[in-house]
Tab-separated table of C-alpha atoms in Angstrom:
chain	number	residue	atom	x	y	z
A	1	MET	CA	0.025	-0.075	-0.137
A	2	VAL	CA	1.217	3.407	-0.759
A	3	VAL	CA	0.716	6.098	2.089
A	4	VAL	CA	0.711	9.722	0.993
A	5	PRO	CA	0.161	12.868	3.698
A	6	THR	CA	-1.611	15.553	2.144
A	7	LEU	CA	-2.195	19.290	2.814
A	8	ASN	CA	-3.427	21.609	0.139
A	9	ALA	CA	-1.814	19.135	-2.618
A	10	THR	CA	-3.745	20.609	-5.752
A	11	PRO	CA	-0.726	21.454	-7.494
A	12	HIS	CA	0.419	18.111	-7.242
A	13	ILE	CA	-2.443	15.836	-7.821
A	14	LEU	CA	-2.467	15.146	-11.505
A	15	ASN	CA	1.229	14.424	-11.445
A	16	LEU	CA	1.017	12.273	-8.418
A	17	THR	CA	-2.065	10.221	-9.643
A	18	SER	CA	-0.828	9.916	-13.175
A	19	ALA	CA	2.395	8.349	-12.224
A	20	LEU	CA	0.827	5.956	-9.571
A	21	SER	CA	-1.855	4.768	-12.344
A	22	ILE	CA	0.904	3.748	-14.964
A	23	GLN	CA	3.236	1.738	-12.739
A	24	THR	CA	4.085	-1.712	-13.873
A	25	TYR	CA	3.805	-2.713	-10.355
A	26	LEU	CA	0.553	-1.434	-9.312
A	27	PRO	CA	0.005	-0.810	-5.743
A	28	GLU	CA	-2.907	-2.930	-4.071
A	29	ARG	CA	-4.053	0.360	-2.479
A	30	VAL	CA	-3.208	4.305	-2.322
A	31	LEU	CA	-4.325	5.894	1.073
A	32	PHE	CA	-3.866	9.780	1.523
A	33	ILE	CA	-4.173	11.247	4.784
A	34	ASP	CA	-5.483	14.758	4.668
A	35	SER	CA	-4.707	17.442	7.390
A	36	GLU	CA	-7.642	19.983	6.911
A	37	SER	CA	-6.571	20.938	3.257
A	38	SER	CA	-8.232	24.148	2.198
A	39	ASP	CA	-7.993	24.141	-1.522
A	40	GLY	CA	-10.404	21.302	-2.137
A	41	SER	CA	-7.617	18.615	-2.608
A	42	ALA	CA	-9.244	16.175	-0.603
A	43	ALA	CA	-12.223	15.992	-2.191
A	44	MET	CA	-10.726	16.029	-5.593
A	45	LEU	CA	-8.883	12.927	-4.717
A	46	GLU	CA	-12.071	11.066	-3.469
A	47	GLY	CA	-13.559	12.252	-6.941
A	48	ILE	CA	-11.027	10.388	-8.488
A	49	GLY	CA	-11.625	7.283	-6.636
A	50	TYR	CA	-9.044	7.315	-3.851
A	51	THR	CA	-9.353	6.711	-0.157
A	52	VAL	CA	-8.935	10.018	1.781
A	53	VAL	CA	-8.529	9.817	5.694
A	54	ARG	CA	-9.042	13.242	7.267
A	55	ILE	CA	-7.400	14.125	10.292
A	56	PRO	CA	-7.323	17.605	12.286
A	57	LYS	CA	-4.288	19.589	11.351
A	58	ALA	CA	-3.247	19.831	15.055
A	59	PHE	CA	-3.011	16.151	15.209
A	60	PHE	CA	-0.492	16.036	12.297
A	61	ASN	CA	3.211	14.772	12.928
A	62	HIS	CA	5.499	13.232	10.416
A	63	GLY	CA	5.791	9.766	12.396
A	64	GLY	CA	2.441	9.391	14.086
A	65	THR	CA	0.624	10.353	10.705
A	66	ARG	CA	2.430	7.692	8.671
A	67	ASN	CA	1.934	5.239	11.499
A	68	LEU	CA	-1.832	5.935	11.053
A	69	GLY	CA	-1.566	4.785	7.533
A	70	ALA	CA	0.372	1.870	8.302
A	71	ARG	CA	-2.143	0.485	10.637
A	72	LEU	CA	-4.751	0.796	8.033
A	73	ALA	CA	-2.622	-1.105	5.578
A	74	VAL	CA	-4.452	-4.345	6.469
A	75	GLY	CA	-3.304	-7.159	4.270
A	76	SER	CA	-0.429	-5.295	2.713
A	77	ASP	CA	3.073	-6.900	2.788
A	78	ILE	CA	5.026	-3.674	1.784
A	79	LEU	CA	4.313	-0.050	2.762
A	80	VAL	CA	5.356	2.757	0.440
A	81	PHE	CA	5.496	6.209	1.775
A	82	LEU	CA	5.348	9.184	-0.455
A	83	THR	CA	5.224	13.001	-0.117
A	84	GLN	CA	2.603	14.689	-2.222
A	85	ASP	CA	5.318	16.691	-4.172
A	86	ALA	CA	7.441	13.733	-5.230
A	87	HIS	CA	6.990	13.073	-8.810
A	88	ALA	CA	7.938	9.644	-10.240
A	89	VAL	CA	10.305	9.644	-13.358
A	90	ASP	CA	9.044	6.738	-15.216
A	91	GLU	CA	6.395	3.964	-14.857
A	92	ARG	CA	8.884	1.417	-13.313
A	93	TRP	CA	9.607	3.756	-10.266
A	94	LEU	CA	7.724	1.686	-7.978
A	95	GLU	CA	8.848	-1.915	-9.364
A	96	LYS	CA	12.439	-0.757	-8.891
A	97	LEU	CA	11.882	0.782	-5.283
A	98	VAL	CA	10.252	-2.372	-3.935
A	99	GLY	CA	12.443	-5.049	-5.832
A	100	PRO	CA	15.256	-5.329	-3.152
A	101	ILE	CA	12.332	-6.019	-0.638
A	102	VAL	CA	10.550	-8.350	-2.839
A	103	SER	CA	13.872	-10.447	-3.454
A	104	GLY	CA	15.120	-10.205	0.343
A	105	GLU	CA	18.013	-8.375	-0.347
A	106	ALA	CA	16.767	-5.435	1.912
A	107	VAL	CA	13.741	-4.857	4.358
A	108	ALA	CA	13.474	-1.202	3.540
A	109	THR	CA	14.473	1.008	0.830
A	110	PHE	CA	14.555	4.758	-0.358
A	111	ALA	CA	14.865	6.223	-3.859
A	112	ARG	CA	16.997	9.078	-5.579
A	113	GLN	CA	15.682	12.439	-5.655
A	114	LEU	CA	16.395	14.640	-8.715
A	115	PRO	CA	15.983	18.380	-8.563
A	116	ARG	CA	13.203	19.998	-10.517
A	117	PRO	CA	14.240	21.645	-13.876
A	118	GLU	CA	13.638	25.286	-12.567
A	119	ALA	CA	15.909	24.635	-9.218
A	120	SER	CA	18.689	26.463	-8.392
A	121	LEU	CA	22.294	25.549	-9.020
A	122	LEU	CA	22.945	25.033	-5.333
A	123	GLU	CA	19.778	22.999	-4.916
A	124	LYS	CA	20.744	20.955	-7.709
A	125	PHE	CA	24.064	20.221	-6.086
A	126	SER	CA	22.306	19.425	-2.958
A	127	ARG	CA	20.259	16.770	-4.563
A	128	TYR	CA	23.397	15.264	-6.285
A	129	PHE	CA	25.430	15.162	-3.222
A	130	ASN	CA	22.913	13.483	-1.056
A	131	TYR	CA	21.379	11.080	-3.767
A	132	PRO	CA	24.276	9.784	-5.853
A	133	ASP	CA	23.436	7.613	-9.123
A	134	THR	CA	25.036	4.592	-7.505
A	135	SER	CA	22.912	2.231	-5.421
A	136	ARG	CA	24.052	0.908	-2.048
A	137	THR	CA	22.983	-1.678	0.783
A	138	ARG	CA	23.683	-0.632	4.342
A	139	ASP	CA	23.731	-2.892	7.461
A	140	GLU	CA	24.762	-2.619	11.227
A	141	ALA	CA	28.530	-2.704	10.342
A	142	ASP	CA	28.100	0.416	8.491
A	143	ILE	CA	27.356	2.490	11.708
A	144	THR	CA	30.922	2.294	12.868
A	145	ARG	CA	32.484	3.349	9.807
A	146	MET	CA	29.814	6.022	8.329
A	147	GLY	CA	28.385	7.127	11.680
A	148	ILE	CA	25.251	9.038	11.652
A	149	LYS	CA	25.448	8.897	7.934
A	150	ALA	CA	24.508	5.278	7.969
A	151	PHE	CA	21.136	6.203	9.052
A	152	PHE	CA	20.071	8.673	6.240
A	153	PHE	CA	16.888	7.588	4.863
A	154	SER	CA	14.016	9.762	3.348
A	155	ASN	CA	10.407	9.171	3.514
A	156	VAL	CA	9.960	11.584	0.548
A	157	CYS	CA	9.911	8.077	-1.232
A	158	SER	CA	10.590	4.671	0.639
A	159	ALA	CA	9.236	1.326	1.205
A	160	VAL	CA	9.568	-1.160	4.034
A	161	ARG	CA	8.196	-4.605	4.980
A	162	VAL	CA	5.096	-4.125	7.005
A	163	ASP	CA	6.212	-6.772	9.421
A	164	THR	CA	9.887	-5.787	9.994
A	165	PHE	CA	8.400	-2.250	10.324
A	166	TRP	CA	6.108	-2.941	13.268
A	167	SER	CA	8.750	-5.474	14.561
A	168	VAL	CA	10.994	-2.310	15.445
A	169	GLY	CA	8.000	-0.208	16.614
A	170	GLY	CA	7.311	1.795	13.353
A	171	PHE	CA	7.987	5.478	13.253
A	172	PRO	CA	8.593	7.538	16.506
A	173	GLU	CA	5.155	9.506	17.051
A	174	HIS	CA	6.747	12.574	18.956
A	175	VAL	CA	9.915	13.538	16.991
A	176	ILE	CA	9.996	17.194	15.237
A	177	MET	CA	11.440	15.446	12.000
A	178	ASN	CA	13.589	12.543	10.902
A	179	GLU	CA	11.330	10.118	11.771
A	180	ASP	CA	12.582	8.168	8.661
A	181	MET	CA	16.399	8.440	10.113
A	182	THR	CA	15.029	7.013	13.538
A	183	LEU	CA	13.301	4.198	11.835
A	184	ALA	CA	16.480	3.473	9.896
A	185	ALA	CA	18.476	3.448	12.984
A	186	ARG	CA	16.116	0.650	14.510
A	187	LEU	CA	16.084	-1.324	11.488
A	188	LEU	CA	19.961	-1.237	11.331
A	189	ARG	CA	20.494	-1.845	15.035
A	190	ALA	CA	18.121	-4.829	14.737
A	191	GLY	CA	20.124	-6.533	12.228
A	192	HIS	CA	18.260	-5.715	8.977
A	193	ARG	CA	19.573	-4.370	5.684
A	194	ILE	CA	18.574	-0.961	3.929
A	195	ARG	CA	19.208	-0.160	0.387
A	196	TYR	CA	19.331	3.128	-1.549
A	197	VAL	CA	17.936	2.338	-4.924
A	198	ALA	CA	19.287	4.993	-7.530
A	199	GLU	CA	17.642	3.557	-10.317
A	200	ALA	CA	14.237	4.342	-8.583
A	201	GLU	CA	13.985	8.172	-9.362
A	202	VAL	CA	11.486	10.977	-8.152
A	203	ILE	CA	11.698	14.783	-8.845
A	204	HIS	CA	11.880	16.442	-5.550
A	205	SER	CA	13.770	19.551	-4.342
A	206	HIS	CA	12.943	22.831	-2.448
A	207	ASP	CA	14.848	26.064	-2.913
A	208	TYR	CA	14.898	27.452	0.733
A	209	THR	CA	15.526	31.069	1.641
A	210	LEU	CA	18.261	31.748	4.277
A	211	LYS	CA	15.642	31.838	7.056
A	212	GLN	CA	14.111	28.637	5.856
A	213	GLN	CA	17.505	27.079	5.978
A	214	PHE	CA	18.128	28.282	9.497
A	215	ARG	CA	14.578	27.345	10.711
A	216	ARG	CA	15.087	23.551	9.298
A	217	ASN	CA	18.438	23.226	10.786
A	218	PHE	CA	17.274	24.255	14.022
A	219	ASP	CA	14.789	21.726	13.943
A	220	VAL	CA	17.692	19.149	12.879
A	221	GLY	CA	19.589	20.445	15.924
A	222	ALA	CA	16.710	19.889	17.991
A	223	PHE	CA	15.886	16.256	16.838
A	224	LEU	CA	19.264	15.007	17.529
A	225	ALA	CA	19.422	16.773	21.111
A	226	ASP	CA	16.245	14.681	21.855
A	227	ALA	CA	17.079	11.538	19.851
A	228	GLY	CA	17.983	9.170	22.836
A	229	PRO	CA	19.392	5.897	22.633
A	230	GLU	CA	18.524	4.839	19.086
A	231	LEU	CA	21.085	7.230	17.635
A	232	ALA	CA	23.586	6.926	20.627
A	233	GLY	CA	27.370	6.031	19.655
A	234	ALA	CA	26.655	7.194	15.827
A	235	ARG	CA	29.239	10.096	15.704
A	236	VAL	CA	28.158	13.290	13.725
A	237	SER	CA	30.807	13.513	11.316
A	238	GLY	CA	32.251	16.259	9.066
A	239	GLU	CA	29.878	15.748	6.457
A	240	GLY	CA	28.867	19.649	6.721
A	241	LEU	CA	32.305	20.623	5.863
A	242	ARG	CA	32.565	18.135	2.943
A	243	PHE	CA	29.429	19.506	1.454
A	244	VAL	CA	30.438	23.117	1.617
A	245	TYR	CA	33.719	22.171	-0.086
A	246	GLU	CA	32.277	20.151	-2.796
A	247	GLN	CA	29.467	22.746	-3.157
A	248	VAL	CA	32.114	25.518	-3.712
A	249	ARG	CA	33.732	23.111	-6.415
A	250	TYR	CA	30.529	22.666	-7.977
A	251	VAL	CA	29.851	26.415	-8.261
A	252	LEU	CA	33.334	27.384	-9.735
A	253	ARG	CA	32.996	24.396	-12.213
A	254	HIS	CA	29.753	25.908	-13.609
A	255	GLY	CA	31.494	29.255	-13.761
A	256	ARG	CA	28.943	31.126	-11.114
A	257	VAL	CA	31.714	32.759	-8.774
A	258	GLU	CA	28.840	35.130	-7.846
A	259	LEU	CA	27.185	32.350	-5.944
A	260	LEU	CA	30.209	31.928	-3.571
A	261	PRO	CA	28.585	34.453	-1.099
A	262	ARG	CA	25.234	32.555	-0.867
A	263	VAL	CA	27.144	29.441	-0.278
A	264	VAL	CA	28.996	30.932	2.728
A	265	ALA	CA	25.622	32.511	3.954
A	266	GLU	CA	23.676	29.122	3.526
A	267	ALA	CA	26.627	27.532	5.318
A	268	ALA	CA	26.292	30.213	8.311
A	269	ALA	CA	22.499	29.604	8.481
A	270	LYS	CA	22.683	26.153	8.758
A	271	PHE	CA	25.418	25.829	11.062
A	272	THR	CA	23.888	28.546	13.261
A	273	GLY	CA	20.364	27.002	13.256
A	274	PHE	CA	21.755	23.530	14.214
A	275	GLN	CA	23.880	24.859	16.965
A	276	VAL	CA	20.821	26.942	18.262
A	277	GLY	CA	18.454	23.750	17.878
A	278	LYS	CA	20.879	21.491	19.808
A	279	ARG	CA	20.414	23.890	22.847
A	280	HIS	CA	16.704	24.287	22.506
A	281	ARG	CA	15.879	23.366	26.054
A	282	MET	CA	17.485	26.664	27.000
A	283	LEU	CA	14.655	28.612	25.147
A	284	SER	CA	11.141	29.454	25.774
A	285	LEU	CA	8.371	27.943	24.026
A	286	SER	CA	7.616	31.181	22.251
A	287	ILE	CA	11.098	31.568	20.905
A	288	LYS	CA	11.342	27.697	19.941
A	289	LYS	CA	8.025	28.413	17.646
A	290	LYS	CA	9.641	31.394	15.974
A	291	LEU	CA	12.831	29.599	15.244
A	292	SER	CA	11.416	26.514	14.190
A	293	MET	CA	9.944	25.243	10.756
A	294	HIS	CA	7.749	22.850	12.459
A	295	SER	CA	6.362	25.234	15.068
A	296	TYR	CA	3.297	22.944	15.755
A	297	HIS	CA	5.676	20.231	17.217
A	298	TRP	CA	6.261	22.697	20.358
A	299	ASP	CA	2.512	22.973	20.874
A	300	GLN	CA	2.033	19.137	20.622
A	301	GLN	CA	5.212	18.752	23.153
A	302	LYS	CA	3.632	21.029	25.613
A	303	THR	CA	0.341	19.355	25.560
A	304	LYS	CA	2.173	15.773	25.938
A	305	GLU	CA	3.911	17.275	28.971
A	306	LYS	CA	0.518	18.149	30.517
A	307	LEU	CA	-0.855	14.715	30.257
């Protein structure tokens, strides 16, 4: 079954549903979980014939909402998680994504993300850096060598065996983000294999402003500060420095020297946001909500603490 959380998805519905309908490996079922869209997209999907589960926007969180979809996947052997703005490149995308799970090579997979044609040069580099053109299988032994990078996994487009998913507890339900990374950590530590499938491609990218870069990395820092034992012992390597170094080379190779100040500014925004996020416990609730990209998380955490 394919699970797709949605919010005001109208701009993506045509591409999304068209791609799903032409796959060589047709999903048994597609379930959309809508968080109070105001653009009529939920009704539009129902009109096409899809199942839409509506939830209050205040109840949405990345892990819990996807777990809800997984609980409704009665009779399915494989769960596929997709975001509304991930557009499959071809009709064999789903076949390629689930292939390693069907063959037993891995229990979970995730796809390659390609930049949108209109993406900026810096965002194109980000996609190519994080999602190379070579597939790779990871297991528990890679944690020592790769550190936290071994847990890199993306629910923009991923798949997992249902029984194995629940055997490790599914997604964490109260993290601000990176529920997919936590699932990967749980799977690897339980002795399972994860495969990055470069042949399964989706188009997905975001050109964030400097403010958005800060806020997103504030949330990354907050997540790691609260990650707990599941990520314990996996060192945070110098991947950030390597990213900036390779980004500078990429910009110069394309003759875009004028972008170097932007590279520096983005690196500063990410680093500062990350460091402040790691220390979020020193901040008031109102400040955390202003600094965070997922401000609703802090209200949910406050409610949880009161219960």
